[in-house]
Short mmCIF file of N, CA, C and O in Angstrom, two decimals:
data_model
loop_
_atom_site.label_atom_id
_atom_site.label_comp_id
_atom_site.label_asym_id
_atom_site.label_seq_id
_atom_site.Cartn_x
_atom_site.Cartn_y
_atom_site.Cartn_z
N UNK A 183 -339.28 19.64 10.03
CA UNK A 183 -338.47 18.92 10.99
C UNK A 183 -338.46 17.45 10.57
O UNK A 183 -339.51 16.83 10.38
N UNK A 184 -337.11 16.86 10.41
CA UNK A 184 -337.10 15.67 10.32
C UNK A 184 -337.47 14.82 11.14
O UNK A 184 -337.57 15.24 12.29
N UNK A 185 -337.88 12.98 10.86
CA UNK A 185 -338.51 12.30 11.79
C UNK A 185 -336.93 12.00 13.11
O UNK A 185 -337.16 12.08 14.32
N UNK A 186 -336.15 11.82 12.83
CA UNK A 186 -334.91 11.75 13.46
C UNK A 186 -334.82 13.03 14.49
O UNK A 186 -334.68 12.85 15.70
N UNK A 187 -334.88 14.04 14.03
CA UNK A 187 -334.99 15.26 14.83
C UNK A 187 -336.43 15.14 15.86
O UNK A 187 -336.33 15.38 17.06
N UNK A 188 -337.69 14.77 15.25
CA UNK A 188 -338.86 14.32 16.06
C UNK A 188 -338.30 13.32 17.36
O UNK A 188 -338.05 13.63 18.53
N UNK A 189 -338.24 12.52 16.95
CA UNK A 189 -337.26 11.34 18.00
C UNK A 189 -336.93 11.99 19.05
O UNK A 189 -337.63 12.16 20.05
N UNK A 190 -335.23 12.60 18.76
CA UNK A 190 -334.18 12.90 19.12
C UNK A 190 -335.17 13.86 20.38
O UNK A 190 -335.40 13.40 21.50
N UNK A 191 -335.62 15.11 19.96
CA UNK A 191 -336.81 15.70 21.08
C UNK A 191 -337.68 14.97 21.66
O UNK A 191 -337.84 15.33 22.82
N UNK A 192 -338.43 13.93 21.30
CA UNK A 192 -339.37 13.58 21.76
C UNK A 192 -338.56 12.56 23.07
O UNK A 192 -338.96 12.41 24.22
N UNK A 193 -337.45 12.02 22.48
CA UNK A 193 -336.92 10.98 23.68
C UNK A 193 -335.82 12.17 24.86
O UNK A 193 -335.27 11.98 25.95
N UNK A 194 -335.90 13.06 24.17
CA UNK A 194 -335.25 14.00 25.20
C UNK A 194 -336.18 14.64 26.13
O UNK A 194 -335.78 14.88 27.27
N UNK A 195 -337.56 14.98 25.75
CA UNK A 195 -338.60 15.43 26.61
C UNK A 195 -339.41 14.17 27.25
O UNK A 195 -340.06 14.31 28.29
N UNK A 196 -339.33 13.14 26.69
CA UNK A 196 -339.69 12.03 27.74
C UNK A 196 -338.79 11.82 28.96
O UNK A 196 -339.28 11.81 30.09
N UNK A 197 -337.39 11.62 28.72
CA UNK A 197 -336.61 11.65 29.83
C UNK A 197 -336.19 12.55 31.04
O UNK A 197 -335.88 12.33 32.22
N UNK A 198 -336.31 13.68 30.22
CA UNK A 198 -336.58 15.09 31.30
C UNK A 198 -337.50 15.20 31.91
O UNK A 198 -337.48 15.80 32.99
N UNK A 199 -338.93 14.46 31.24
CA UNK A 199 -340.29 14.05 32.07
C UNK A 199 -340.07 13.39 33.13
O UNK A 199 -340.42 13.74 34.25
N UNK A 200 -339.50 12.46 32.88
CA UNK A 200 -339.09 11.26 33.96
C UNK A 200 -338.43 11.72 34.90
O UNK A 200 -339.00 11.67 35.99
N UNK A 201 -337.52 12.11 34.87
CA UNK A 201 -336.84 13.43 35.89
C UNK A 201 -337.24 13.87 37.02
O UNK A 201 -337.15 13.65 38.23
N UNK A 202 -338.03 15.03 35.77
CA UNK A 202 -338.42 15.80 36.85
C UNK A 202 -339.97 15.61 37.92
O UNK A 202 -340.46 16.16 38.91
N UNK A 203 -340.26 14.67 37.15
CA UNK A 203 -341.64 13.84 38.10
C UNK A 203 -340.98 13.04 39.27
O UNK A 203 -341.52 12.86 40.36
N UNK A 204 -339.87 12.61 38.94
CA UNK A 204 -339.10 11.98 40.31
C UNK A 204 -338.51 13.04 41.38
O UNK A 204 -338.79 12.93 42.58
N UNK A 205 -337.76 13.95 40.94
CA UNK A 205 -337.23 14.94 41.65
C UNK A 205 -338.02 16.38 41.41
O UNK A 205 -337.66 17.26 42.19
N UNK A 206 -338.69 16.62 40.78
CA UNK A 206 -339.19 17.86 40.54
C UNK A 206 -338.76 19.04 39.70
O UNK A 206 -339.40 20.06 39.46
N UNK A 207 -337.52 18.69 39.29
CA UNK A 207 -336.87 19.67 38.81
C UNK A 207 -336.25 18.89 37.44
O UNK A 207 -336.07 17.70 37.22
N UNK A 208 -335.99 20.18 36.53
CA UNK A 208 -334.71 19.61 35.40
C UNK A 208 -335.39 19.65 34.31
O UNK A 208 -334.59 19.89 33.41
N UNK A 209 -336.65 19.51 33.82
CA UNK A 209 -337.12 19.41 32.46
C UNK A 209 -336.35 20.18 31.54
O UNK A 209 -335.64 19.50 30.80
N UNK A 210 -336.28 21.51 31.39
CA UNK A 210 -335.65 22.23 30.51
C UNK A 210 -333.93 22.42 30.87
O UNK A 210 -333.30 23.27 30.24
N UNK A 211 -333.36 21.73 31.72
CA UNK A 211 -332.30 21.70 31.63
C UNK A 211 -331.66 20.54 31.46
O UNK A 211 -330.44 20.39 31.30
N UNK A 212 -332.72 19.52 31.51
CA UNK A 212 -331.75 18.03 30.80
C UNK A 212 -332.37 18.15 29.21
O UNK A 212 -331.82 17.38 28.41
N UNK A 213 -333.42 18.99 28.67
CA UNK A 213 -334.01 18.95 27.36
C UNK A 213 -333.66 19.57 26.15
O UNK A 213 -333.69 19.14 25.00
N UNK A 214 -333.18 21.09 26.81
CA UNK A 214 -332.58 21.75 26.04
C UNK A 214 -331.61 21.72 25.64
O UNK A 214 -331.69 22.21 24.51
N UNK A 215 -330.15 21.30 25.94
CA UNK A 215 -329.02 20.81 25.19
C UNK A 215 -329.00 19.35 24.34
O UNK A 215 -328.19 19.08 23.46
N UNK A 216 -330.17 18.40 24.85
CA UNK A 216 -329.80 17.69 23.61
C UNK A 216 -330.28 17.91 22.40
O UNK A 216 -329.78 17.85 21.28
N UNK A 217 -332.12 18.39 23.11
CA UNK A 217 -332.55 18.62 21.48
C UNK A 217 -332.22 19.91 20.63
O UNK A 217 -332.73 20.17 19.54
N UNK A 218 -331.25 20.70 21.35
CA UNK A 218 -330.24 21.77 20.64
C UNK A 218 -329.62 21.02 19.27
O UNK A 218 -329.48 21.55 18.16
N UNK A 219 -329.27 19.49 19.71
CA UNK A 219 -328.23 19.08 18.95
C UNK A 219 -329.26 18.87 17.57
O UNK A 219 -328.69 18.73 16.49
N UNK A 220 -330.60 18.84 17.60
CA UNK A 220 -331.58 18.46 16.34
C UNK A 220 -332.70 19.23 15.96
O UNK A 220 -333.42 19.04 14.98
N UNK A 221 -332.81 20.36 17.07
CA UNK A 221 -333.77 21.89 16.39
C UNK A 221 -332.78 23.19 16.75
O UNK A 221 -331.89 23.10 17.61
N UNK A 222 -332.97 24.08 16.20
CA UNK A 222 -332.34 25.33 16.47
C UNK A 222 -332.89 25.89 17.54
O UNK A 222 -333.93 25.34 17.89
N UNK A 223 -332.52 26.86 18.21
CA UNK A 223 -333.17 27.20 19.12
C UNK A 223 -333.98 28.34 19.10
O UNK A 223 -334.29 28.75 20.21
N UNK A 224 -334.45 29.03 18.03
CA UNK A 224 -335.40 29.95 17.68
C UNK A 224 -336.52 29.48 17.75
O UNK A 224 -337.53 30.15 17.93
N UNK A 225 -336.45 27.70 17.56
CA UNK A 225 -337.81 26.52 17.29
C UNK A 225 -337.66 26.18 18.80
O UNK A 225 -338.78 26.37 19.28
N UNK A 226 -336.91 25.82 19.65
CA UNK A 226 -336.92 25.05 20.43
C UNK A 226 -337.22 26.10 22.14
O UNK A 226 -337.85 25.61 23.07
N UNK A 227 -336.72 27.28 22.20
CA UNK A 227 -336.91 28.21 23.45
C UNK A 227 -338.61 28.24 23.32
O UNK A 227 -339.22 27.46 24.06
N UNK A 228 -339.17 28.87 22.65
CA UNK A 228 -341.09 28.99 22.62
C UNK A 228 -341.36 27.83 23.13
O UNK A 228 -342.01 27.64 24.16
N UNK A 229 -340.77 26.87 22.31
CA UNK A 229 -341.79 25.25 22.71
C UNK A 229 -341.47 24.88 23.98
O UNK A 229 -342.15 24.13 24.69
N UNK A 230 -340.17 25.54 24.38
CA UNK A 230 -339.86 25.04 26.08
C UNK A 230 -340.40 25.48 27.05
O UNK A 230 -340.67 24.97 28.13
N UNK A 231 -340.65 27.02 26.40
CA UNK A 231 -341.48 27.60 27.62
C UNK A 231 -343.11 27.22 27.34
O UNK A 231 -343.76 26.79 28.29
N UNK A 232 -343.62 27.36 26.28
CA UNK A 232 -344.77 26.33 26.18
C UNK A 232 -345.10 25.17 27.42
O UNK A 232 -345.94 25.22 28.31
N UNK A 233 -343.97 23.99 27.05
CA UNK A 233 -344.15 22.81 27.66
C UNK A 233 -344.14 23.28 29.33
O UNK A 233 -344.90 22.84 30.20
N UNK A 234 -343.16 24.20 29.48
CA UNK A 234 -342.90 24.22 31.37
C UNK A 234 -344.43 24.96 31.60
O UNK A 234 -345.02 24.64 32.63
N UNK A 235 -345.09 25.94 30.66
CA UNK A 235 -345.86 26.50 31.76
C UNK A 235 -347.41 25.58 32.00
O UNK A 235 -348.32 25.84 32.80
N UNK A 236 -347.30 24.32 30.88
CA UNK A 236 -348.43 23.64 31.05
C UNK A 236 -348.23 22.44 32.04
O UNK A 236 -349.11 21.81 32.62
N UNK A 237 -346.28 22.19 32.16
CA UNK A 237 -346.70 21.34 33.03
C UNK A 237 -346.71 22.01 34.77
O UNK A 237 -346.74 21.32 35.79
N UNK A 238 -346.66 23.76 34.71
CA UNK A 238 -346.97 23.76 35.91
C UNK A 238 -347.97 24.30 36.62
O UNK A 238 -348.23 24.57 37.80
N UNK A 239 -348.62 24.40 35.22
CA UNK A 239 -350.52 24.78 34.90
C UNK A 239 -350.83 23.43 36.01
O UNK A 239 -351.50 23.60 37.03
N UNK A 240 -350.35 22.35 35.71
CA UNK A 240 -350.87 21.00 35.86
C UNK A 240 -350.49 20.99 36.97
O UNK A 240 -351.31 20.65 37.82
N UNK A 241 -349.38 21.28 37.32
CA UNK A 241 -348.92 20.84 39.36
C UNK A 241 -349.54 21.56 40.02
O UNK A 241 -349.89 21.17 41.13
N UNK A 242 -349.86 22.72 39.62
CA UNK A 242 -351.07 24.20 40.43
C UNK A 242 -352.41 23.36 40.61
O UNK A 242 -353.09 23.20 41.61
N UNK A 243 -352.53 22.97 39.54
CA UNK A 243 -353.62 22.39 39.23
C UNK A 243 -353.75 20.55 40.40
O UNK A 243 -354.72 20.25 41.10
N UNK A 244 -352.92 20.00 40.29
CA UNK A 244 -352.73 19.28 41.57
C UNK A 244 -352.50 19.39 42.49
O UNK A 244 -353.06 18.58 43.24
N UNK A 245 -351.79 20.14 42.99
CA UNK A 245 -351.69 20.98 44.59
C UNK A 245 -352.43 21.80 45.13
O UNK A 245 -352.26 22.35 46.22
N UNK A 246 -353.55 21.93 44.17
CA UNK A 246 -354.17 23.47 44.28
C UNK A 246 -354.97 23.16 45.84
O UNK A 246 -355.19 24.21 46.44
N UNK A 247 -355.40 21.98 46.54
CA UNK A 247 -355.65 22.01 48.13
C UNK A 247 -354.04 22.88 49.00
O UNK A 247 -354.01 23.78 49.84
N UNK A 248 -353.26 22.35 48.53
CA UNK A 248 -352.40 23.50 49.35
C UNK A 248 -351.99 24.78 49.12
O UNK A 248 -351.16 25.37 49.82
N UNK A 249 -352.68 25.34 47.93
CA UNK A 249 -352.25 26.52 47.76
C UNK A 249 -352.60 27.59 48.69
O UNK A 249 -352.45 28.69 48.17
N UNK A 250 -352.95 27.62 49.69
CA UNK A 250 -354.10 28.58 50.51
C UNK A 250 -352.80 28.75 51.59
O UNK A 250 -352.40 29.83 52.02
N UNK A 251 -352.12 27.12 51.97
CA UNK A 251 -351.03 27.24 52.84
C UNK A 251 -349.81 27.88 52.30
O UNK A 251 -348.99 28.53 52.95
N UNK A 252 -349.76 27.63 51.04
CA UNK A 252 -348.51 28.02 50.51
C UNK A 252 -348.04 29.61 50.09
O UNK A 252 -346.96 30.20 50.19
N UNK A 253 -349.38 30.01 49.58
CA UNK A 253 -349.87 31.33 48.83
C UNK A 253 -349.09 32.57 49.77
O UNK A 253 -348.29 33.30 49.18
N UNK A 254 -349.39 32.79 51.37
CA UNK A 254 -348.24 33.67 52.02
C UNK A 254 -347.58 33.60 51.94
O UNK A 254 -347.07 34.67 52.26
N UNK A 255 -346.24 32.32 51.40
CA UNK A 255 -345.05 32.90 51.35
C UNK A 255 -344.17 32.43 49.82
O UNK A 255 -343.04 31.96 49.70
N UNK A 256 -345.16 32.75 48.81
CA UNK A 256 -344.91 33.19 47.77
C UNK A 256 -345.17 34.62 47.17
O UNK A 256 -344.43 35.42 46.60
N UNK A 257 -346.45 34.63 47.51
CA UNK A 257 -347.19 36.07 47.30
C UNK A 257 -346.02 37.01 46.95
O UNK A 257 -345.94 37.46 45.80
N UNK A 258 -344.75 37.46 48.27
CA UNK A 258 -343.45 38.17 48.37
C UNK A 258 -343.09 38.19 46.62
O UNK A 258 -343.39 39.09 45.83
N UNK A 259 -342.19 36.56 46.23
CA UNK A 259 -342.18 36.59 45.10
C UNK A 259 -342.68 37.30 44.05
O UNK A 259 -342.29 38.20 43.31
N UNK A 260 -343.99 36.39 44.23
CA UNK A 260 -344.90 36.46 42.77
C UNK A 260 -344.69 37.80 42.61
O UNK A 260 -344.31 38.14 41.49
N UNK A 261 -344.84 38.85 43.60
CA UNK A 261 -345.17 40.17 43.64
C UNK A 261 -344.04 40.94 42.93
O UNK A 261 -344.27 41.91 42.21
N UNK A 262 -342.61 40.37 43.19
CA UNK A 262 -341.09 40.68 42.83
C UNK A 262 -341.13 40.30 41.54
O UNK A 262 -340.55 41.04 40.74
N UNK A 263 -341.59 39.46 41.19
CA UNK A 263 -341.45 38.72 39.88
C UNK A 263 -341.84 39.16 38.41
O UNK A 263 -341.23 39.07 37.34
N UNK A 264 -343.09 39.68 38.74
CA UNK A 264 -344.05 40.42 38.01
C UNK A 264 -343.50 42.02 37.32
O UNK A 264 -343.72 42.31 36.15
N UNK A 265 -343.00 42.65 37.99
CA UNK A 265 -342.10 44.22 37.74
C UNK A 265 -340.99 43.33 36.75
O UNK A 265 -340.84 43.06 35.56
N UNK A 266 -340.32 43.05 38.06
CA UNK A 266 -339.23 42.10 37.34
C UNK A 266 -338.69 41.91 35.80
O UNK A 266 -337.80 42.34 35.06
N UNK A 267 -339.93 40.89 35.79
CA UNK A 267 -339.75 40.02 34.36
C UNK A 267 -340.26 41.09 32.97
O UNK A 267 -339.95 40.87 31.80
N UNK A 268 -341.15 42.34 33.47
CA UNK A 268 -341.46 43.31 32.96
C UNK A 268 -340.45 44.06 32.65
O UNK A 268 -340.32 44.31 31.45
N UNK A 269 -339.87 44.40 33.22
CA UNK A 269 -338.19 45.32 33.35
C UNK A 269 -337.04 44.77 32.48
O UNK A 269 -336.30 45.23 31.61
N UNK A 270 -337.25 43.31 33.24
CA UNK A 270 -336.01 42.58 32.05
C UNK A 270 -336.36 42.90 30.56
O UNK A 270 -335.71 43.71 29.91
N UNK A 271 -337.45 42.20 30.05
CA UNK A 271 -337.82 42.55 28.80
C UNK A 271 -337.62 44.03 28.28
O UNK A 271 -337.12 44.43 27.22
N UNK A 272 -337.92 44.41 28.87
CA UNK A 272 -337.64 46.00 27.91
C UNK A 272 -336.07 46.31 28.06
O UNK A 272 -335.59 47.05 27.21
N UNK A 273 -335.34 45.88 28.91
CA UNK A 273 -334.07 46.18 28.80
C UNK A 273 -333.03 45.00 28.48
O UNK A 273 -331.83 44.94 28.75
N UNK A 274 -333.87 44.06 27.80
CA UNK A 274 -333.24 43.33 26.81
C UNK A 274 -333.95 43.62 25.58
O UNK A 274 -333.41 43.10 24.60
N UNK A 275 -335.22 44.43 25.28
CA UNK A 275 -335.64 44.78 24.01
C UNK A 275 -334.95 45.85 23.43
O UNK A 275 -334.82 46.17 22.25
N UNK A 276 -334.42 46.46 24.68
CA UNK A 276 -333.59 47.49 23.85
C UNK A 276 -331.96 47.41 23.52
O UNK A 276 -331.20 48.15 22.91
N UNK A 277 -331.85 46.55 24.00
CA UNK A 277 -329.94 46.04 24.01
C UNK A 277 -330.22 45.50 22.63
O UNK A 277 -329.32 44.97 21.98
#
């Protein structure tokens, strides 16, 4: 990877940082189309999901006093989610 391409991501994942620490949301959707324009995305989908699940390792990890309140009415989810995301995969592994 070129240093230009380094940049080009690195100032695209700083700003999506900035973002989404203000509003909460957006990292991988203000990040991924620019630094599309300077990694491919075979390089760039892993590292995105990489980056989202550590930074929400980290908000679990800061909220974690309210998780006790919060936990009933996710649980539903999490529970949906889990089959789910299991299901998708195999029926996009096989398409």
């Amino acid at each position: 990877m070129s240093p230009t391409s380094c940049l080009v991501v690195a100032l695209a994942s700083a700003g999506a940082a900035t973002v989404t620490g203000a509003i909460g949301y957006g990292y991988a959707v203000i990040t991924v189309p620019i630094a599309l324009l300077a990694v491919s995305g075979r390089v760039l989908s892993p590292a995105i999901v990489l980056v989202e699940v550590a930074l929400n390792l980290y908000a679990l990890w800061w909220y974690r006093a309210s998780l006790r309140r919060i936990l009933p009415v996710i649980a539903p989810l999490v529970i949906g989610l889990v089959p789910g995301v299991a299901l998708g995969a195999v029926l996009l592994g096989i398409g």
